[in-house]
Coordinates of C-alpha atoms in Angstrom, one line a residue:
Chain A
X82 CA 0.0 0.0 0.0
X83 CA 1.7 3.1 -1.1
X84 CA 0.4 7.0 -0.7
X85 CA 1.5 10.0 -2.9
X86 CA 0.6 13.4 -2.4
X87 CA -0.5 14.4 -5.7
X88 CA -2.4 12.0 -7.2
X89 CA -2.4 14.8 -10.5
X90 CA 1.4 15.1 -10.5
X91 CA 1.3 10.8 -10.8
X92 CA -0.6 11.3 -13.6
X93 CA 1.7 12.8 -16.0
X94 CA 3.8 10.0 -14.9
X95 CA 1.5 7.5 -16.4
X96 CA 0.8 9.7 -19.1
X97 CA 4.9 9.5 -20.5
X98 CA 5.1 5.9 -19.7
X99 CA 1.7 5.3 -21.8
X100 CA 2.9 7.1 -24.6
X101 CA 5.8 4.6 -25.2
X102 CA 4.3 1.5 -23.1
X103 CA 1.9 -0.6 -23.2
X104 CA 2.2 -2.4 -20.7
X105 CA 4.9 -2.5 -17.3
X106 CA 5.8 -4.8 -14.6
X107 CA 6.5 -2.7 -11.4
X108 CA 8.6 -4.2 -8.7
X109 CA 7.5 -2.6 -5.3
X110 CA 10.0 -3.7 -2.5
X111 CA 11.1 -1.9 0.5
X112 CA 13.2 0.6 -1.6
X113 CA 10.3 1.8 -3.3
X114 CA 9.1 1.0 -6.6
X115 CA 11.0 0.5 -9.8
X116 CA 10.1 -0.6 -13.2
X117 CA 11.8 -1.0 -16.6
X118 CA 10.9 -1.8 -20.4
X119 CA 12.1 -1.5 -24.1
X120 CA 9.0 -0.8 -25.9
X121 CA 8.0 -3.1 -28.7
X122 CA 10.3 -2.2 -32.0
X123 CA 13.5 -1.4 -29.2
X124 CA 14.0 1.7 -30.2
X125 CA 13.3 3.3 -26.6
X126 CA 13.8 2.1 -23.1
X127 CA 12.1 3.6 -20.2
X128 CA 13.3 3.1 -16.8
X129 CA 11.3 4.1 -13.9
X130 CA 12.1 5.0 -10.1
X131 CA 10.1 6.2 -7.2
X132 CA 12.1 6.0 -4.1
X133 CA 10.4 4.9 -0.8
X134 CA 10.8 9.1 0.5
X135 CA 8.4 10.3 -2.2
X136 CA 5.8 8.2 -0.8
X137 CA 3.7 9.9 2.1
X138 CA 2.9 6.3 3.4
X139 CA 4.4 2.8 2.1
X140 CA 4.0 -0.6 3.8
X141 CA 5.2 -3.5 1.9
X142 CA 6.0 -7.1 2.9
X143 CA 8.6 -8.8 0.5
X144 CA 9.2 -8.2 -3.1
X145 CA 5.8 -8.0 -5.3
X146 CA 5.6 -8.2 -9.5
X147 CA 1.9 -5.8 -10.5
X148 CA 1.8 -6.3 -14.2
X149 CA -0.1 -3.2 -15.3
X150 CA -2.3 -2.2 -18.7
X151 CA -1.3 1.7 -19.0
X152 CA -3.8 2.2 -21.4
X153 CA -6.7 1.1 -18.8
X154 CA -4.2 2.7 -16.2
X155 CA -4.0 6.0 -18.1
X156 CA -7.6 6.7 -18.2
X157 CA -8.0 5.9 -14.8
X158 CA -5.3 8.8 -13.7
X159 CA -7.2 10.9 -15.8
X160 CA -9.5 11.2 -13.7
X161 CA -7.4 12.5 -10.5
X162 CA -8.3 16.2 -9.5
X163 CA -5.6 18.5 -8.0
X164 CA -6.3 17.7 -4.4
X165 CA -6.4 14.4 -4.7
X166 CA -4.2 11.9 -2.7
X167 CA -3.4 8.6 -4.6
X168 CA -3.1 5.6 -2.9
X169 CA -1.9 2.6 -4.5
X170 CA -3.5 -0.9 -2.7
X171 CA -2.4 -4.5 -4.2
X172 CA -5.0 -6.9 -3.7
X173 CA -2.9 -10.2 -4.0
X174 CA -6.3 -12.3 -3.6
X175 CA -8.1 -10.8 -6.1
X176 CA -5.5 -9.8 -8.4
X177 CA -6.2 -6.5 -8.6
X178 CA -4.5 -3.0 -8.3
X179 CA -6.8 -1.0 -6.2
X180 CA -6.3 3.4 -7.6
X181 CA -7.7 5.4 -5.0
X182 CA -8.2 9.5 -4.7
X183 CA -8.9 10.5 -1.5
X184 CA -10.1 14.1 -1.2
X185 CA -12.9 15.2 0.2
X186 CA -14.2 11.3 -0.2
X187 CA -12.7 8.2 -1.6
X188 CA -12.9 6.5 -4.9
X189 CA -11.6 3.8 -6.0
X190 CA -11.1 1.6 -8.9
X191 CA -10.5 -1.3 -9.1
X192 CA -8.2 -2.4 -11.9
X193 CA -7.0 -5.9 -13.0
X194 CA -3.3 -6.8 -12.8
X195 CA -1.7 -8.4 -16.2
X196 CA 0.6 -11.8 -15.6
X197 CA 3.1 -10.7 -16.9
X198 CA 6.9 -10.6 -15.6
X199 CA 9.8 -7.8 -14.8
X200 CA 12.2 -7.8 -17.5
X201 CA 15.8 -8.8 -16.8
X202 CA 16.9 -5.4 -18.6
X203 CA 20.0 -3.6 -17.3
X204 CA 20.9 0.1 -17.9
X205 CA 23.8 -0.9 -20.6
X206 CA 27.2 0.7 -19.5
X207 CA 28.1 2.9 -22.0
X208 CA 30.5 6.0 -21.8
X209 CA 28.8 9.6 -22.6
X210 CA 31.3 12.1 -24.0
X211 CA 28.9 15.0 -23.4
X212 CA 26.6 15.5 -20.7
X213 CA 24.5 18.7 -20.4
X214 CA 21.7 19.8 -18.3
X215 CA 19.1 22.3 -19.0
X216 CA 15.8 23.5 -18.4
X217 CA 13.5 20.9 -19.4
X218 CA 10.7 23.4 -21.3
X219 CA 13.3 24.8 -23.3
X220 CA 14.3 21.6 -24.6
X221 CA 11.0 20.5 -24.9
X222 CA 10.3 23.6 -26.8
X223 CA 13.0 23.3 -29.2
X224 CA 12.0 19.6 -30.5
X225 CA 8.4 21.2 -30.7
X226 CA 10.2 23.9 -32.8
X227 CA 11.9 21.1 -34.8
X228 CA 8.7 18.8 -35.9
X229 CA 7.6 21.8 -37.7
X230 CA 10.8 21.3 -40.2
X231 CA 11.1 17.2 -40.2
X232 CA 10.3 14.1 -38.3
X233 CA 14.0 13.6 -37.3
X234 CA 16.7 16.1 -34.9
X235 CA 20.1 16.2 -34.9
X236 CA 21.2 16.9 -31.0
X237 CA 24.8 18.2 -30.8
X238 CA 27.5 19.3 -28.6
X239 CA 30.4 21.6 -30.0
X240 CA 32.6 24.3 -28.4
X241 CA 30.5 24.1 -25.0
X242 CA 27.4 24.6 -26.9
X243 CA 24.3 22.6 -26.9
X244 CA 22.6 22.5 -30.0
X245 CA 19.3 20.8 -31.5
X246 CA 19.0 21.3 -35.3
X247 CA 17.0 19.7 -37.8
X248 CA 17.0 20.2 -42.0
X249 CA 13.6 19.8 -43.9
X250 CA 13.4 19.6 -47.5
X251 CA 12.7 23.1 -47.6
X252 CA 13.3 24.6 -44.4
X253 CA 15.7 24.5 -41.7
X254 CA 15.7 24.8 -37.7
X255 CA 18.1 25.2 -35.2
X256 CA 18.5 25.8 -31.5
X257 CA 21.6 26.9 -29.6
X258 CA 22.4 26.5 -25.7
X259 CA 25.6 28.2 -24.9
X260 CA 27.1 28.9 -21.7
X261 CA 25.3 32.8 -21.4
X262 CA 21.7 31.2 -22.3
X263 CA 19.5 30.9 -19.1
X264 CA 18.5 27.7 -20.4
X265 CA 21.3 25.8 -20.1
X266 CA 22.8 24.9 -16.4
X267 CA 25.7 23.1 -17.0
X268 CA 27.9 21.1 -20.1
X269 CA 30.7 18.6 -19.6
X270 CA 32.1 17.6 -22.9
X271 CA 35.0 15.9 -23.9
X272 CA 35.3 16.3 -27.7
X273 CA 31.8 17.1 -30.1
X274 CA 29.2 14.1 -29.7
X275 CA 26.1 14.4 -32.7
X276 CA 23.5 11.6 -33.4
X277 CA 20.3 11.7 -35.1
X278 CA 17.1 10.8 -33.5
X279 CA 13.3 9.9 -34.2
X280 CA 11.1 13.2 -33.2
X281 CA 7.7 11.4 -32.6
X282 CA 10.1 9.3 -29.6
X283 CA 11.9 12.3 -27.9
X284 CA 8.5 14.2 -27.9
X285 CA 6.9 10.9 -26.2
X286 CA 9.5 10.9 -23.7
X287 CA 9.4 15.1 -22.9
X288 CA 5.7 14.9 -22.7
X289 CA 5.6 15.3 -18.8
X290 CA 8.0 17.9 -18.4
X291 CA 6.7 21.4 -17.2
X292 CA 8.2 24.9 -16.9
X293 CA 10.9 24.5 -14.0
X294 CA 11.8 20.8 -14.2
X295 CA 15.5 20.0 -15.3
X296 CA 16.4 17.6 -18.1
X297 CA 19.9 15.3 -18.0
X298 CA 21.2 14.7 -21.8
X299 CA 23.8 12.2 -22.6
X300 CA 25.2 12.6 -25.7
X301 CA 27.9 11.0 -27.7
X302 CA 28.3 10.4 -31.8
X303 CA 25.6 7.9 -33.3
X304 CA 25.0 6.8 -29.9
X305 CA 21.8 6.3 -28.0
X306 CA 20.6 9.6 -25.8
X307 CA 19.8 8.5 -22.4
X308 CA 17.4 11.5 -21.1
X309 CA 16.9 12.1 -17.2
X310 CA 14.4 14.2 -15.6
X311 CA 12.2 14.3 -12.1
X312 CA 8.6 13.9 -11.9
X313 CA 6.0 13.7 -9.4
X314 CA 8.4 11.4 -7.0
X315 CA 9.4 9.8 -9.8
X316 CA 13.1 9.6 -11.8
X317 CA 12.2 8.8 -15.1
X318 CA 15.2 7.6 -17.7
X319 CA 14.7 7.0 -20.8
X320 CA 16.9 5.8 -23.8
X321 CA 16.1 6.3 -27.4
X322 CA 18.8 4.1 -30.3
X323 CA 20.0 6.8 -33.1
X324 CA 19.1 6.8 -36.9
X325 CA 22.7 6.3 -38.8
X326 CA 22.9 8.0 -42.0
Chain B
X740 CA 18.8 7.0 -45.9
X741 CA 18.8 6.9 -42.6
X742 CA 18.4 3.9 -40.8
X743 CA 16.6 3.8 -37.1
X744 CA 18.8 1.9 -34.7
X745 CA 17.8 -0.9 -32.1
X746 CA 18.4 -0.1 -29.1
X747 CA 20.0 -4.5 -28.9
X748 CA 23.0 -3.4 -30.7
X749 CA 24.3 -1.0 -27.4
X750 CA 23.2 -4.0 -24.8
X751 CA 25.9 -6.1 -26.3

């Protein structure tokens, strides 16, 4: 049985996941709950985190698998209001995940747990030569700017400078971060790093960030981009492969 | 043209 504070703030949680997902396989033990999938073509990974501190309650015996629908799970978040508490209730004997916004009253659904299992995935070690943080609604604005121009963006790094540009058939866009733009918080490179990436993916994957959240970009030449941000409680990674020319 | 990557090649 786990509490949250904003059952709203959850939502947006759900919503990213859904937008890549299907389907998830949480692991709640006493660190918290943790969860982690490729989605169906492996192009993106998401990996999910919320630490046993961002819950307001959490009482937990062992390790439990709750194989979730997002879809069914998704609409049912849609329904939180901005005061409501979410509590999160396994019912082991009837197989069911019990959502629950507690306000003023209490409702609850009711919704049926999938058999399926955790996936063995681990975080592949690979080596970033650039690393930059910025402010997650710029970012998210620029690859907004971008799918006007094409369904692809090239993410760079080069002389301290963070840049997202993209070339249309006819028109161009581009984006720079460099160490005077409020945006941008910090950049560690060693060398440049560019790789090419799906739009439609990286727009999935920034759908939850909001004016004053922080994004984490890993960068490094035809490499995947591992993105990191905080949500609701949660840490949210994600990894999206590159398109190769 | 471009070719869209898997993400199985980087678990290796």
């Amino acid at each position: 049985r786990a509490t949250l504070e904003s059952a709203k703030e959850f939502k947006k949680v759900v919503d990213t996941v859904a937008q890549i997902l299907d389907e998830i396989c949480l692991i709640a033990n006493e660190d918290g709950i943790t969860a982690r999938a490729m989605d169906p073509s492996h192009v993106a990974l998401v990996s999910l985190e919320i630490p046993r501190l961002s819950f307001e309650d959490y009482e937990i015996e062992g390790e439990k698998e709750i194989g979730i629908d997002l879809e069914a799970f998704k609409k049912i978040m849609n329904r939180a209001k901005s005061k409501d508490k979410l509590i999160l209730e396994l019912d082991e004997e009837k197989n069911k995940l019990n959502v629950i916004f507690e306000n003023s009253g209490r409702r609850k659904f009711s919704l049926a747990l999938l058999d399926i299992s955790a996936s063995e995935i681990k975080m592949p070690e690979i080596e970033y030569p650039a690393v930059v943080m910025l402010k997650g609604d710029a970012f998210k604005e620029a690859l907004k700017d971008a799918d006007l121009i094409s369904d692809y963006v090239i993410l760079k790094v080069e002389d301290n400078k963070f840049i997202v540009e993209t070339k249309g058939e006819l028109n161009d866009f581009s984006a720079e971060f460099d160490e005077d733009s409020s945006a941008l918080i910090s950049i560690e490179s060693q060398g440049h790093a560019k790789s090419a990436f799906n739009l439609e993916y990286l727009l999935d994957m920034v759908k939850g960030i909001k004016a004053g959240d922080i994004v984490k970009l890993y960068l490094g030449t035809d490499m995947p981009l591992k993105l990191e941000y905080s949500l609701g409680g949660a840490n949210l990674t994600f990894l999206l492969a590159p398109r190769i020319e | 043209k471009p070719k869209q990557m898997t993400l199985d090649v980087f678990f290796k």
